[in-house]
Coordinates of N, CA and C in Angstrom, one line a residue:
M1 N 18.9 -42.5 14.3 CA 18.0 -41.8 13.2 C 18.2 -40.2 13.2
R2 N 18.3 -39.7 11.9 CA 18.5 -38.4 12.2 C 17.1 -37.6 12.1
A3 N 17.0 -36.7 12.8 CA 15.4 -36.0 12.4 C 15.4 -35.2 11.2
N4 N 14.2 -35.4 10.7 CA 14.0 -34.6 9.4 C 13.8 -33.3 9.7
K5 N 14.9 -32.4 9.2 CA 14.8 -30.9 9.5 C 14.5 -30.4 8.1
T6 N 13.7 -29.3 8.2 CA 13.0 -28.6 7.0 C 14.1 -27.4 7.0
P7 N 14.5 -27.4 5.8 CA 15.5 -26.3 5.5 C 14.9 -24.7 5.7
K8 N 15.6 -23.7 6.5 CA 15.1 -22.7 6.7 C 15.0 -21.8 5.4
K9 N 13.8 -21.4 5.2 CA 13.5 -20.5 4.0 C 13.7 -19.2 4.3
P10 N 14.4 -18.0 3.6 CA 14.7 -16.9 4.1 C 13.2 -16.1 4.1
P11 N 13.1 -15.1 5.0 CA 12.0 -14.4 5.0 C 11.7 -13.8 3.8
S12 N 10.1 -13.8 3.7 CA 9.8 -13.8 2.4 C 9.6 -11.9 2.1
L13 N 9.7 -11.2 3.3 CA 9.7 -9.9 3.2 C 11.1 -9.2 2.5
L14 N 12.1 -10.1 2.6 CA 13.5 -9.6 2.1 C 13.8 -10.4 0.9
S15 N 13.1 -11.0 0.4 CA 12.9 -12.0 -1.0 C 12.6 -10.9 -2.3
P16 N 13.2 -11.1 -3.3 CA 12.6 -10.4 -4.3 C 11.0 -10.6 -4.7
T17 N 10.4 -11.8 -4.2 CA 8.9 -12.0 -4.3 C 8.3 -10.9 -3.5
G18 N 8.8 -11.0 -2.2 CA 8.2 -10.0 -1.1 C 8.4 -8.8 -1.5
I19 N 9.5 -8.4 -2.1 CA 9.5 -6.8 -2.4 C 8.4 -6.5 -3.5
I20 N 8.2 -7.5 -4.7 CA 7.3 -7.4 -5.6 C 6.0 -7.2 -5.0
K21 N 5.7 -7.8 -4.1 CA 4.3 -7.6 -3.5 C 4.2 -6.7 -2.6
L22 N 5.1 -6.0 -1.9 CA 5.2 -4.7 -1.5 C 4.9 -3.7 -2.4
V23 N 5.8 -3.8 -3.4 CA 5.3 -2.6 -4.2 C 4.2 -2.8 -5.0
T24 N 3.5 -4.0 -5.2 CA 2.2 -4.1 -5.8 C 1.2 -3.4 -4.9
H25 N 1.4 -3.8 -3.4 CA 0.3 -3.3 -2.5 C 0.4 -1.8 -2.3
A26 N 1.6 -1.0 -2.6 CA 2.0 0.5 -2.7 C 1.1 0.8 -3.8
M27 N 1.2 0.1 -5.0 CA 0.5 0.6 -6.2 C -1.1 0.7 -5.9
M28 N -1.6 -0.3 -5.7 CA -2.8 -0.5 -5.1 C -3.5 0.6 -4.4
G29 N -2.7 0.9 -3.2 CA -2.9 2.2 -2.4 C -3.0 3.4 -3.0
A30 N -1.7 3.6 -4.0 CA -1.6 5.1 -4.8 C -3.1 5.1 -5.9
A31 N -3.5 4.0 -6.5 CA -4.5 4.1 -7.2 C -5.8 4.3 -6.3
L32 N -5.9 3.6 -5.2 CA -7.1 3.8 -4.4 C -7.3 5.4 -3.9
G33 N -5.9 5.8 -3.6 CA -6.0 7.4 -3.0 C -6.4 8.1 -4.2
L34 N -6.2 8.1 -5.4 CA -6.4 8.9 -6.7 C -8.0 8.8 -7.1
A35 N -8.3 7.5 -6.7 CA -10.0 7.5 -7.1 C -10.8 7.7 -6.0
F36 N -9.9 7.8 -4.2 CA -10.8 8.5 -3.3 C -10.6 9.9 -3.3
G37 N -9.6 10.6 -4.1 CA -9.5 12.1 -4.3 C -10.4 12.5 -5.3
L38 N -10.6 11.6 -6.4 CA -11.6 12.2 -7.4 C -13.2 12.1 -7.1
A39 N -13.3 10.9 -6.4 CA -14.6 11.0 -5.9 C -14.9 11.8 -4.7
L40 N -14.0 12.4 -3.9 CA -14.3 13.2 -3.0 C -14.4 14.6 -3.6
T41 N -13.7 15.0 -4.8 CA -13.7 16.1 -5.7 C -15.1 16.1 -6.3
L42 N -15.5 15.0 -6.8 CA -17.0 15.3 -7.5 C -18.1 15.0 -6.7
S43 N -18.0 14.7 -5.5 CA -19.2 14.5 -4.5 C -19.1 15.8 -3.4
N44 N -18.1 16.3 -3.4 CA -18.4 17.6 -2.4 C -17.6 18.9 -3.3
P45 N -18.9 19.7 -3.4 CA -18.3 21.0 -4.1 C -17.6 21.9 -3.5
A46 N -17.6 21.8 -1.9 CA -16.6 22.6 -1.3 C -15.4 22.4 -1.7
V47 N -15.1 21.1 -1.9 CA -13.7 20.6 -2.1 C -13.1 20.9 -3.3
A48 N -14.0 20.9 -4.5 CA -13.7 21.3 -5.8 C -13.3 22.8 -5.9
N49 N -14.1 23.5 -4.9 CA -14.0 25.1 -5.0 C -12.8 25.4 -4.5
L50 N -12.4 24.8 -3.4 CA -11.2 25.0 -2.8 C -9.9 24.7 -3.8
L51 N -10.1 23.8 -4.3 CA -9.1 23.4 -5.4 C -9.2 24.3 -6.5
N52 N -10.3 24.6 -7.0 CA -10.3 25.5 -8.2 C -9.7 27.2 -7.7
H53 N -9.9 27.6 -6.4 CA -9.3 28.8 -6.1 C -7.7 28.5 -5.7
G54 N -7.5 27.6 -5.3 CA -6.0 27.3 -4.6 C -4.6 27.3 -5.9
G55 N -5.4 27.2 -7.0 CA -4.3 26.9 -8.3 C -3.9 25.6 -8.3
S56 N -2.9 25.3 -9.3 CA -2.1 24.1 -9.5 C -1.4 23.4 -8.3
Q57 N -1.1 24.3 -7.8 CA 0.1 23.8 -6.4 C -1.0 23.1 -5.5
A58 N -2.3 23.6 -5.2 CA -3.1 23.0 -4.3 C -3.5 21.7 -4.9
I59 N -3.9 21.6 -6.1 CA -4.5 20.4 -6.7 C -3.3 19.3 -6.4
L60 N -1.9 19.6 -6.6 CA -1.0 18.6 -6.7 C -0.6 18.2 -5.2
V61 N -0.6 19.2 -4.2 CA -0.5 18.9 -2.9 C -1.7 18.0 -2.4
F62 N -2.9 18.3 -2.7 CA -4.0 17.4 -2.5 C -3.9 16.2 -3.0
A63 N -3.6 15.9 -4.2 CA -3.3 14.6 -4.7 C -2.3 13.9 -4.2
L64 N -0.9 14.5 -4.2 CA 0.1 13.8 -3.7 C 0.1 13.3 -1.9
T65 N -0.8 14.1 -1.2 CA -1.4 13.8 0.1 C -2.0 12.3 0.1
L66 N -3.1 12.5 -0.5 CA -3.9 11.4 -0.7 C -3.0 10.0 -1.1
V67 N -2.4 10.4 -2.2 CA -1.6 9.2 -2.9 C -0.7 8.7 -1.7
T68 N -0.1 9.4 -1.2 CA 1.2 9.0 -0.6 C 0.3 8.3 1.1
T69 N -0.6 9.0 1.5 CA -1.2 8.5 2.6 C -1.8 6.9 2.4
F70 N -2.4 7.0 1.2 CA -3.2 5.7 1.1 C -2.4 4.6 0.6
A71 N -0.8 5.1 -0.1 CA 0.1 3.7 -0.7 C 0.8 3.4 0.9
I72 N 1.1 4.5 1.8 CA 1.7 4.0 3.0 C 1.0 3.0 3.6
G73 N -0.4 3.2 3.9 CA -1.2 2.4 4.4 C -1.5 1.1 3.9
A74 N -1.5 1.1 2.7 CA -1.6 0.0 1.9 C -0.2 -1.1 1.9
T75 N 0.9 -0.4 1.9 CA 2.0 -0.9 2.3 C 2.2 -1.9 3.6
L76 N 1.9 -0.8 4.6 CA 1.9 -1.6 5.8 C 0.8 -2.9 6.1
T77 N -0.4 -2.5 5.5 CA -0.9 -3.6 5.5 C -0.6 -4.7 4.6
G78 N 0.0 -4.6 3.7 CA 0.8 -5.8 2.9 C 2.0 -6.3 3.6
V79 N 2.5 -5.7 4.7 CA 3.5 -6.4 5.2 C 2.8 -7.3 6.4
V80 N 1.7 -7.0 7.0 CA 1.0 -7.5 7.9 C 0.8 -8.7 7.2
F81 N 0.0 -8.7 6.1 CA -0.3 -10.0 5.4 C 0.8 -10.8 5.0
I82 N 1.6 -10.5 4.7 CA 2.9 -11.5 4.3 C 3.4 -12.0 5.4
I83 N 3.4 -11.3 6.6 CA 4.3 -12.0 7.9 C 3.0 -13.1 8.4
D84 N 1.8 -12.7 8.3 CA 0.9 -13.4 8.5 C 0.8 -14.8 7.7
E85 N 1.0 -14.8 6.5 CA 1.2 -15.8 5.5 C 2.3 -16.8 5.9
D86 N 3.4 -16.1 6.1 CA 4.5 -16.8 6.8 C 4.4 -17.7 8.0
K87 N 3.3 -17.3 8.7 CA 3.4 -17.9 10.0 C 2.4 -19.0 10.0
E88 N 1.6 -19.0 8.9 CA 0.7 -20.3 8.6 C 1.3 -21.4 8.3
F89 N 2.5 -21.6 7.4 CA 3.2 -22.6 7.0 C 4.2 -22.9 7.9

C-alpha cells in the first residue's frame, strides 16, 4: 500500500498571499506610526515646539522616522505571525 503523502505547499511568505499579508502589516505599522506621531505632538508641547522651530524638514524627518520604524516593526511581526500560522497546519 502506498502511504498517503500530502502535497508540499509553497512557503506562504513567498506566495502572492504572503506578500499581500506583509504589505498589509507594513501599512498598518505606517498608520500606527503616523497616529503615534500625531498623539505625541498633541500631548507634548516640547515636541510641538521643537517641530515648530525646526522647519518643514524637521517635521518630515520626524514623520518619516516614526513611520519607517513602526512599519519595519509591524512587518517583522507579520513575518513571525505568518511563520507561526504555517507551523500550526
